[in-house]
Coordinates of C-alpha atoms and ligand atoms in Angstrom, one line a residue:
X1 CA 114.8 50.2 79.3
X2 CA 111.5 51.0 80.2
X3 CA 111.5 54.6 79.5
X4 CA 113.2 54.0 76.1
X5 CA 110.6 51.1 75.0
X6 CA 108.0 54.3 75.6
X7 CA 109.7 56.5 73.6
X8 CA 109.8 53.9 70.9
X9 CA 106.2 53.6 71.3
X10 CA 105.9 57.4 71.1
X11 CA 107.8 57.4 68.1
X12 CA 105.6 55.0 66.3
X13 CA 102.9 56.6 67.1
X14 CA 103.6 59.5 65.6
X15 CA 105.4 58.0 62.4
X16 CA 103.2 59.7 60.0
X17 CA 104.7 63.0 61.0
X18 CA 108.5 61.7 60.8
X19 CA 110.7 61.9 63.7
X20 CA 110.9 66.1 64.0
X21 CA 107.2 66.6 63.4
X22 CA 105.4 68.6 60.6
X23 CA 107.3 71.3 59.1
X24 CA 105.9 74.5 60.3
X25 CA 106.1 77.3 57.1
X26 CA 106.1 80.7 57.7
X27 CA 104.4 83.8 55.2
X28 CA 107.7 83.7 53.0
X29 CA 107.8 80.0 52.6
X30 CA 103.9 79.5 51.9
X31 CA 102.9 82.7 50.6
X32 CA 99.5 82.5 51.8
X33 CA 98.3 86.5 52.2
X34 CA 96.5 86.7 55.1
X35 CA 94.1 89.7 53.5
X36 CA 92.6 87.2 51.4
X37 CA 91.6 84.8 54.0
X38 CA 87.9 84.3 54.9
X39 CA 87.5 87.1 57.7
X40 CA 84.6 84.5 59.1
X41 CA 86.9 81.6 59.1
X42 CA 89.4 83.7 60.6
X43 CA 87.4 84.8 63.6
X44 CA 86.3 81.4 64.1
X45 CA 89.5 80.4 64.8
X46 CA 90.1 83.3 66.9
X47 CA 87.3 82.6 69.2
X48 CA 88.9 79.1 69.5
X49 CA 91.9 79.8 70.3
X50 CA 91.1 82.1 73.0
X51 CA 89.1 79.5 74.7
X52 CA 91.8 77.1 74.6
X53 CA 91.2 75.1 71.6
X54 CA 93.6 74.5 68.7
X55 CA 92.3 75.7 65.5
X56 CA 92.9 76.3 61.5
X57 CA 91.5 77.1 58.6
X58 CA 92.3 73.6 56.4
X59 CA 91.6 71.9 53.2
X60 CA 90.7 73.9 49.6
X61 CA 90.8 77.2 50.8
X62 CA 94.4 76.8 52.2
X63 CA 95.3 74.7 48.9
X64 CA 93.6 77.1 46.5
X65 CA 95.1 80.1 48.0
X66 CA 98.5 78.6 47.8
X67 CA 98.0 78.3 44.6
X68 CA 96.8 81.4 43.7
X69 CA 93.2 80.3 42.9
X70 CA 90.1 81.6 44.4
X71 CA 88.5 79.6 47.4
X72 CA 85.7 78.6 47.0
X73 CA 84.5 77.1 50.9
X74 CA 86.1 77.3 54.2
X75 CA 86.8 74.8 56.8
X76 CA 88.2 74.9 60.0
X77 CA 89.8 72.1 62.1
X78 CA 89.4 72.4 66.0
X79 CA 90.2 69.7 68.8
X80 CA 87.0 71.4 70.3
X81 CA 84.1 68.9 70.0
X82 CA 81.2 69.9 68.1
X83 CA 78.8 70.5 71.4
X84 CA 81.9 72.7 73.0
X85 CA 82.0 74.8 69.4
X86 CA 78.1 75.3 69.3
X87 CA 77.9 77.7 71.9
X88 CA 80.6 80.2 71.1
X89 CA 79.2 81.6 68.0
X90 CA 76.4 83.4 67.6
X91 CA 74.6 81.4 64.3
X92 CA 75.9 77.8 65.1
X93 CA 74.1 74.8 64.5
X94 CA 75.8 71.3 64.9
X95 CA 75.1 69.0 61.2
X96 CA 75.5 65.3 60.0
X97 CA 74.6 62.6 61.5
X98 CA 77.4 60.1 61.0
X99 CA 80.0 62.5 61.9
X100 CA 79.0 65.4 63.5
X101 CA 80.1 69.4 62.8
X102 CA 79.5 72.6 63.0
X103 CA 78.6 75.0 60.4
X104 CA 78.7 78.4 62.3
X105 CA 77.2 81.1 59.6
X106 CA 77.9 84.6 59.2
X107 CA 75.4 86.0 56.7
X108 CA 75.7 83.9 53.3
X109 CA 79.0 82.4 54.6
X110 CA 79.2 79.1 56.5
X111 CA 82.1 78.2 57.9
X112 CA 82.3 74.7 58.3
X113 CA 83.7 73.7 61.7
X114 CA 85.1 70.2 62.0
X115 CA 86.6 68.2 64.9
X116 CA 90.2 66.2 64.5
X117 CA 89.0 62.7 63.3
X118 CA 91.4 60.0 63.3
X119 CA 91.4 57.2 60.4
X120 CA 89.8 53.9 61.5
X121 CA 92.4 51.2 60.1
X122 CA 90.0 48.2 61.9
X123 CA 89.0 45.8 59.1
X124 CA 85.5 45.5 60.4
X125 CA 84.6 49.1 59.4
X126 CA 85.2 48.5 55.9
X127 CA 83.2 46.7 53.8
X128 CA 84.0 43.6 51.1
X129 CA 85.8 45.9 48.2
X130 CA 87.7 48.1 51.7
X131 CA 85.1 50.8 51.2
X132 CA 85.2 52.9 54.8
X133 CA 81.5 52.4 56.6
X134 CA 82.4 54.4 59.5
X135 CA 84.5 57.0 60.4
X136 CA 83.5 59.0 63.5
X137 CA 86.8 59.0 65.7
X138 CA 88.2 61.8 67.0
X139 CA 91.8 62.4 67.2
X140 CA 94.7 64.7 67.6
X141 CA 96.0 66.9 64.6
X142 CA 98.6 64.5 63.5
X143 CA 95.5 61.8 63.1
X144 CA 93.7 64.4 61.5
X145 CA 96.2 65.3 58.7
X146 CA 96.7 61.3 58.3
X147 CA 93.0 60.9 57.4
X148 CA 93.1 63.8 54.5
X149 CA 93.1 62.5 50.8
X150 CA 96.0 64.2 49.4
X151 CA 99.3 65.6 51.0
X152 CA 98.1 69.2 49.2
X153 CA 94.7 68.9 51.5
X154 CA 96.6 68.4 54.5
X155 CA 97.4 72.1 55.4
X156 CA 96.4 73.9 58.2
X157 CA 96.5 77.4 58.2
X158 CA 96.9 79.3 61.8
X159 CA 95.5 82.9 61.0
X160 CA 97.2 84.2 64.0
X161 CA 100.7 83.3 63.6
X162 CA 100.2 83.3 59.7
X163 CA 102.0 80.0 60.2
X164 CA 101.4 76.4 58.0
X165 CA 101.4 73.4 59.8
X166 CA 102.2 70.5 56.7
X167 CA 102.6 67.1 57.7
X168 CA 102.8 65.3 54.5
X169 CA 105.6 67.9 52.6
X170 CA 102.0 69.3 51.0
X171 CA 103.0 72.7 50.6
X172 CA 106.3 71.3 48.3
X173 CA 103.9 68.9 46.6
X174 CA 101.5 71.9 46.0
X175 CA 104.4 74.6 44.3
X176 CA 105.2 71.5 42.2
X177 CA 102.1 70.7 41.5
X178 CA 101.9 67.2 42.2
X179 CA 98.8 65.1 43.2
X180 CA 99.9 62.7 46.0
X181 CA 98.2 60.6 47.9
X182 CA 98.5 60.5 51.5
X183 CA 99.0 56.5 52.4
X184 CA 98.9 53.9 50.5
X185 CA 97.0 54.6 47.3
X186 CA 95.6 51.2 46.3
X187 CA 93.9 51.3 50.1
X188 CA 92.7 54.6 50.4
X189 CA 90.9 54.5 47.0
X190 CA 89.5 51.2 48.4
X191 CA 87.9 53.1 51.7
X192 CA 86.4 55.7 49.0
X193 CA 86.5 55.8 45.8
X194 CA 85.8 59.3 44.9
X195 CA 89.2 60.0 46.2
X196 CA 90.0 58.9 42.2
X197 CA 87.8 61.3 41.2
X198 CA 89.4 63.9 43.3
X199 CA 92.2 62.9 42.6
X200 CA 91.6 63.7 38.8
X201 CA 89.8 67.0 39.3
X202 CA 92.6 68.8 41.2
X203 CA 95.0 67.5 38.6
X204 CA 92.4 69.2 36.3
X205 CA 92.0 72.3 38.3
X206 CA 95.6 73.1 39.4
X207 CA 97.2 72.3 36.2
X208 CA 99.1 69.6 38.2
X209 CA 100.1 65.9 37.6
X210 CA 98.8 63.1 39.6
X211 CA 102.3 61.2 41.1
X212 CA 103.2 57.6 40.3
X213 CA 102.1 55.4 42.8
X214 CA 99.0 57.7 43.1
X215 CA 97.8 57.4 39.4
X216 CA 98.8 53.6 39.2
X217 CA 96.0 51.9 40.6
X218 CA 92.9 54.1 39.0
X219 CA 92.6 52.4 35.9
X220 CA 92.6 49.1 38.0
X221 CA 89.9 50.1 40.5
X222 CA 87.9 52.3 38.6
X223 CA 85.1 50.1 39.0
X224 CA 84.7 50.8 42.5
X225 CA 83.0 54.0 41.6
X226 CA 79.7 51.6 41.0
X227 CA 79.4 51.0 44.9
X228 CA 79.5 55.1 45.9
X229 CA 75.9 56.2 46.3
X230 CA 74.5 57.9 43.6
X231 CA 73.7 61.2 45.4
X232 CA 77.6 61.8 46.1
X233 CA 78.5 60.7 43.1
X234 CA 76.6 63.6 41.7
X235 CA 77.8 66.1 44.1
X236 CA 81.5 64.9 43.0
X237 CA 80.2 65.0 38.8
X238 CA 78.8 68.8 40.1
X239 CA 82.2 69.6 41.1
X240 CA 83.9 68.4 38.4
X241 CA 82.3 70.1 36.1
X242 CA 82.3 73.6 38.2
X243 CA 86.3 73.4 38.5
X244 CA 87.4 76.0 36.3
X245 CA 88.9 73.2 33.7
X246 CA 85.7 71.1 32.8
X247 CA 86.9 69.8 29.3
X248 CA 90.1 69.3 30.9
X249 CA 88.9 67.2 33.9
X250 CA 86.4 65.2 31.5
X251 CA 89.1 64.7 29.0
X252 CA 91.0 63.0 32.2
X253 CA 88.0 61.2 33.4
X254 CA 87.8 59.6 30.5
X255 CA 91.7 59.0 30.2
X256 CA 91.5 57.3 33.6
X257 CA 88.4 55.4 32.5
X258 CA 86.1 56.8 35.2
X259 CA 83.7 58.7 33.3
X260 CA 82.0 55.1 32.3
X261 CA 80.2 55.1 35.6
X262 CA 78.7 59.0 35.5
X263 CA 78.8 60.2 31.7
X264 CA 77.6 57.6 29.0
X265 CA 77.9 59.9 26.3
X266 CA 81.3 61.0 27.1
X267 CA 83.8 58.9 25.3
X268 CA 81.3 59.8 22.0
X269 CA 80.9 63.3 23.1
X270 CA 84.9 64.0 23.3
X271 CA 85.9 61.8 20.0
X272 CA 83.5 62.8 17.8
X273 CA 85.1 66.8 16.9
X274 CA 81.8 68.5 16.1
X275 CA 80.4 67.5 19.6
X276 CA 83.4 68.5 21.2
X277 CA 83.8 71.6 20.0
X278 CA 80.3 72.1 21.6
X279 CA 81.2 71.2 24.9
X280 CA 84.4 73.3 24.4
X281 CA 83.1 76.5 23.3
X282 CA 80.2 76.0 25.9
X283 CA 82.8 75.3 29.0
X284 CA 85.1 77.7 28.4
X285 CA 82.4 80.4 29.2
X286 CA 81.4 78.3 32.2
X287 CA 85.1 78.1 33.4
X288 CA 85.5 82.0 32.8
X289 CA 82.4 82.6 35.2
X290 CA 84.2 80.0 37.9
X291 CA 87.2 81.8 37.6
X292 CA 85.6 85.0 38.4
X293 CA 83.8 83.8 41.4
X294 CA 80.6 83.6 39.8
X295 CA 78.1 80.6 39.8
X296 CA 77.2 78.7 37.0
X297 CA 74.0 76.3 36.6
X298 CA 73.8 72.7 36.9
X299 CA 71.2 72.7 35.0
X300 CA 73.0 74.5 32.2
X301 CA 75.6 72.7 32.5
X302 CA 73.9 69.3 31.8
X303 CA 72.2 70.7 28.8
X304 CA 75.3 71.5 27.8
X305 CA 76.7 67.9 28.3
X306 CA 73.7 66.3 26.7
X307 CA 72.4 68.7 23.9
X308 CA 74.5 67.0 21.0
X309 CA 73.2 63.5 22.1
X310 CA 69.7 64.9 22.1
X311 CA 69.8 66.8 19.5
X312 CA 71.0 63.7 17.1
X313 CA 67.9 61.3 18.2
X314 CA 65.7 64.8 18.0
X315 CA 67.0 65.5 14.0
X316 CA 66.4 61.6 14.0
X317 CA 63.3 61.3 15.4
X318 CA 62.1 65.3 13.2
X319 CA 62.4 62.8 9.8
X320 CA 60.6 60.2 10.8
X321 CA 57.6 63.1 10.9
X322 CA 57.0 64.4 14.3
X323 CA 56.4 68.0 14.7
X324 CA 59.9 69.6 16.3
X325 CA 58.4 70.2 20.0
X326 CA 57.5 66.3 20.3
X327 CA 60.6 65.0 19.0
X328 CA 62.7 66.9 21.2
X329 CA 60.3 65.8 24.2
X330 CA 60.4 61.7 23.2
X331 CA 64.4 62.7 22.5
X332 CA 65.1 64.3 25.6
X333 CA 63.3 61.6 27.4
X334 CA 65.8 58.6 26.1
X335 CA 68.4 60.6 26.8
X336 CA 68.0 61.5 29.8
X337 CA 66.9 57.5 30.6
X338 CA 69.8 56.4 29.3
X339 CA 72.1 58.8 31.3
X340 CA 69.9 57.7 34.3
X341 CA 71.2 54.1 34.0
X342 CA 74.6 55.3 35.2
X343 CA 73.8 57.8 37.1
X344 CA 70.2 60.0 37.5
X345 CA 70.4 63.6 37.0
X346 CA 68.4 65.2 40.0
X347 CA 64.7 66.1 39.4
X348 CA 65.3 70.1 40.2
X349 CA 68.4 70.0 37.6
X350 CA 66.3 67.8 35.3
X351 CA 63.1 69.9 35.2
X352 CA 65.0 73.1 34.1
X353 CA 67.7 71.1 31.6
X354 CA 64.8 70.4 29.8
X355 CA 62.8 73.7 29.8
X356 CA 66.1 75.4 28.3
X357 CA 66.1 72.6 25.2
X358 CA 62.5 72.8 24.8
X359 CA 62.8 76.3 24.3
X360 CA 65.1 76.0 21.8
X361 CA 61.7 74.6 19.2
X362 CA 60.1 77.9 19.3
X363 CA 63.4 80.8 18.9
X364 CA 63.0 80.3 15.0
X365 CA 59.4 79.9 14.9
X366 CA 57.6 81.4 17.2
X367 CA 54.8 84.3 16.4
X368 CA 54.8 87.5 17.7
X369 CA 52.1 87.2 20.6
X370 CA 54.0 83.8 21.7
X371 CA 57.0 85.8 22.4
X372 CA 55.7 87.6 25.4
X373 CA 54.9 83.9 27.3
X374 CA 58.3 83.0 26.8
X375 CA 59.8 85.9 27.9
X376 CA 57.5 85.0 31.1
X377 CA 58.9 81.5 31.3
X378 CA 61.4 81.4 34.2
X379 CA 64.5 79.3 31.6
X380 CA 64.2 82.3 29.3
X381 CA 67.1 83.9 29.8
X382 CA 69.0 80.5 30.1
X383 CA 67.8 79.3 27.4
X384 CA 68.9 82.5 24.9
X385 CA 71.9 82.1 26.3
X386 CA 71.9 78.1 25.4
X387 CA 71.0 79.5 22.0
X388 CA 74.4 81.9 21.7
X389 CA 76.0 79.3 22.0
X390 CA 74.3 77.1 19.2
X391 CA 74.8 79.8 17.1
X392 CA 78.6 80.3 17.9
X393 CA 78.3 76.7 17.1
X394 CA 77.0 77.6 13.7
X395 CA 73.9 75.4 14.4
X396 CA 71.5 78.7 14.1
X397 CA 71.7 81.8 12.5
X398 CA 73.9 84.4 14.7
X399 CA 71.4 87.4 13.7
X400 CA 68.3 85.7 15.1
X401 CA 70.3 84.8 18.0
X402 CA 71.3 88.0 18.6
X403 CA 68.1 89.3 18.2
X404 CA 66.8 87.2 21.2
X405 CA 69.7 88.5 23.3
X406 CA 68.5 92.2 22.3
X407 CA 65.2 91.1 23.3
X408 CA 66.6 89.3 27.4
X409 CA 68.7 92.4 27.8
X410 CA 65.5 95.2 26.9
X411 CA 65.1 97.0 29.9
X412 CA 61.7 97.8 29.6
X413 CA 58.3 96.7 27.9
X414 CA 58.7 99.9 24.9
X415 CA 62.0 98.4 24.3
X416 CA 60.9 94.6 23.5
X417 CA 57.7 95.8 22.1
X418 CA 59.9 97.6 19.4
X419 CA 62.2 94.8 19.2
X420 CA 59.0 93.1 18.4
X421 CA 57.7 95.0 15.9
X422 CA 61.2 95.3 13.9
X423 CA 61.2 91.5 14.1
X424 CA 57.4 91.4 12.3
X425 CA 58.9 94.0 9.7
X426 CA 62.5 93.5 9.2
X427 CA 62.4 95.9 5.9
X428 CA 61.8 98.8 7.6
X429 CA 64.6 98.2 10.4
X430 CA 67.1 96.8 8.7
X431 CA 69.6 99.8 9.6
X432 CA 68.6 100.0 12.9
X433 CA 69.2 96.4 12.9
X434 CA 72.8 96.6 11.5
X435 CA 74.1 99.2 13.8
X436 CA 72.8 97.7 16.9
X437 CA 74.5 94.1 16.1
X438 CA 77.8 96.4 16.0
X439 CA 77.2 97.3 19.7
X440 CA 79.0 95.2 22.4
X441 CA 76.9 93.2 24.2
X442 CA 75.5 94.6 27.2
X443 CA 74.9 91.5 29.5
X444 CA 75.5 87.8 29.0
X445 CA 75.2 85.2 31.6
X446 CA 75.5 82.5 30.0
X447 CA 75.6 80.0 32.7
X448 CA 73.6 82.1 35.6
X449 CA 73.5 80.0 38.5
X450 CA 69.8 81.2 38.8
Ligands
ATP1 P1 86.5 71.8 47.1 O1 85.8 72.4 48.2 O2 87.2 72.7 46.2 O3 85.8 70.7 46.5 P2 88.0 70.6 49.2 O4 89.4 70.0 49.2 O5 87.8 71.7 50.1 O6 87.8 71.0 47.7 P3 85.9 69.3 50.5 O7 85.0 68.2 50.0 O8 85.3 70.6 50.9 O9 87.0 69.5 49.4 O10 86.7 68.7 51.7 C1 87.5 69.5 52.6 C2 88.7 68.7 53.0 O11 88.3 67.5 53.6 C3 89.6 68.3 51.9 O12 90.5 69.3 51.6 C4 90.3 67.1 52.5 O13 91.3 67.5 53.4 C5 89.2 66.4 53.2 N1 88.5 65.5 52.4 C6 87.4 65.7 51.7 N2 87.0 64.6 51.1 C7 87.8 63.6 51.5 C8 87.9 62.2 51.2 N3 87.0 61.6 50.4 N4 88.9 61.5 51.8 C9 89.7 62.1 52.7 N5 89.7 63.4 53.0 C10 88.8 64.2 52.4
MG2 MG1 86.0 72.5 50.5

């Protein structure tokens, strides 16, 4: 009696990960190619293991390799706590203060070391709208996979026996592409609300759909997003808009009605079809250079975001008589005011948005001893890049814009010097000119995460 009433209790406990545990997937079944794994998360795991601990590589990079996408950060899992990892590794230094880990670095990669945590269901941990306050328990694996946001983050990849652990039927949910919550979804968007936003950028990213009882209550609880501090809300906008799909996941933002509470301009931005197209062409450079593995600009990015907007009130504010420079500074200011309202954009991003639209006064009328500032000005090459895109845009003339591209990609002072002096005498060069637009380009990076 006794020993079954254990084994009932046993069972319970471990009712998130059904009654014959997780499903354990071997290379055939997950597909996961061991070559492209981190070599750093690897061999942290490694070292692990052979001091006793349990250990995987987990969350995005197992999802994204799944799904044939390129990671982007690794994370391993350990039952080791933070103060036992520290000391095996080299560069190791324990982070966070609320919950602790470890982010052991190998050159420019970090590997982000985490111990099991188990969710906290005690009510007095959450806060009036069921936001989670603290969550700093450890726990076994099972707890651990429990606590994940969606079944597809839930994998844990052992590198030694090339073996996924998946306690949530994650890897299925992942080849069918299916956004599921892990839980109930009303609750778990109530502990943290940028699990909606999540939610909606890895539907965006992995072309996938977001499951019933997952989608239903988004719309409902939206406004939950107007308790998340500000500073991760703007890591989670910094994501979204770095995902590979960022017209996708805006258009879904504002399908779910999320993007109210980051993006004032957005609902105007995608309705109105010239702006659009803006953000469009300008995106789906950005998206090329994510899906590459290269970095794109915050910076750039929100200049991207907000150029229609400012350029409007600047054309407005032009008429009423200002010269072109102050408009676009008093411009720039509301707009950037008004965005601020929902959600600041940060000083370092901020400075630099606004030296790549300023620059955008003086490409059509600047004189020839001006030019050699602004080549000196650090958001030059940015900003010509901005400007390619206002003239694919057909807001400037392509030749002049191409011209300034000629001028960022001159290797050497003779070369802009002559680009210079063709420019002051366009007569004389005109063939010159002609042959050279013919040319590919040689270098653009449009959205240089400089
Ligand atoms: P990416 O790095 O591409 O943004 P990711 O899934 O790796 O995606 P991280 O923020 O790096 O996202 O988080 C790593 C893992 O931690 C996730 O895969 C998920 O398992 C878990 N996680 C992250 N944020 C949450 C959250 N808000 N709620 C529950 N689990 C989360
Ligand atoms: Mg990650």
């Amino acid at each position: 009696m006794l020993k079954q009433t254990i084994k009932t209790f046993v069972s319970r406990l471990f009712a998130g990960s059904g009654p014959k545990g997780p499903a354990r997937l071997g290379p055939e079944q997950h597909g996961i190619k061991r070559r492209l794994v981190s070599h750093h998360a690897i061999k942290v795991c490694e070292v692990l293991q052979q001091h006793g601990y349990e250990a995987y590589v987990v969350g995005g990079e197992v999802r994204d390799l799944i799904a044939g996408l390129e990671p982007k950060d690794f994370d391993v899992a350990t039952n080791a706590t933070p103060e036992e990892v520290r000391p095996l590794f080299r560069r190791a230094r324990i982070i966070g203060r609320r919950f602790k880990l470890v982010h052991v670095v190998f050159g420019r990669e970090i590997i982000e070391t985490s111990t099991f945590r188990a969710p906290d269901e005690s009510d007095s941990r959450t806060d009036a709208h069921g936001r989670i306050l603290r969550d700093n328990q450890y726990g076994e694996l099972p707890d651990d996979a429990k606590r994940r946001d969606f079944t597809l983050n839930a994998l844990y990849y052992d590198p030694l026996t090339e073996t996924v652990i998946d306690y949530h039927h994650g890897v299925a949910d992942l080849q069918n592409r299916i956004v599921r919550i892990i839980g109930d979804a009303e609750t778990r968007y109530r502990e943290d609300p940028v699990r909606m936003l999540r939610a909606v950028r890895f539907a965006a990213k992995l072309d996938a759909t977001i499951e019933t009882a997952t989608h239903e209550p988004i719309q409902r609880l939206a406004h939950l997003i107007a308790h998340v501090p500000e500073s991760r809300l703007f890591d989670e906008l910094l994501k979204l808009l770095s995902c590979g799909q960022a017209v996708n996941c805006l258009q879904q933002l504002h399908d779910e009605q999320l993007h109210s509470y980051l993006l004032p301009f957005l609902a105007h931005s995608l309705r109105e079809p010239s702006e659009r197209t803006f953000l469009e062409l300008a995106f789906a450079r950005s998206d090329a250079r994510v899906r590459q593995g290269l970095g794109v600009s915050p910076s750039f990015l929100f200049a991207v975001l907000l150029w229609k907007p400012m350029r409007q009130r600047w054309l407005e504010l032009s008429k009423t008589g200002l010269p072109s420079l102050e408009a676009m500074m008093q411009a720039s200011d509301e707009i950037t005011q008004q965005q601020a309202q929902v959600l600041p954009i940060q000083r370092r991003f901020y400075t630099d948005m606004r030296e790549i639209w300023l620059l955008q006064t003086r490409f059509e009328r600047v004189n020839n001893r001006a030019i050699w500032r602004m080549i000196e000005q650090p958001r030059f090459r940015a900003a010509v890049d901005f400007l390619q895109l206002r003239a694919a845009d057909k807001e400037v003339d392509s030749v002049m814009a191409q011209w300034w591209m000629d001028l960022a990609n001159a290797d050497s002072s003779e070369a802009r010097s002559a680009l210079i002096a063709e420019r002051a005498n366009p007569q004389t060069t005109r063939n010159t000119r002609s042959r050279r637009r013919r040319r590919p380009r040689q270098r653009s990076n449009a959205t240089s995460s400089d």
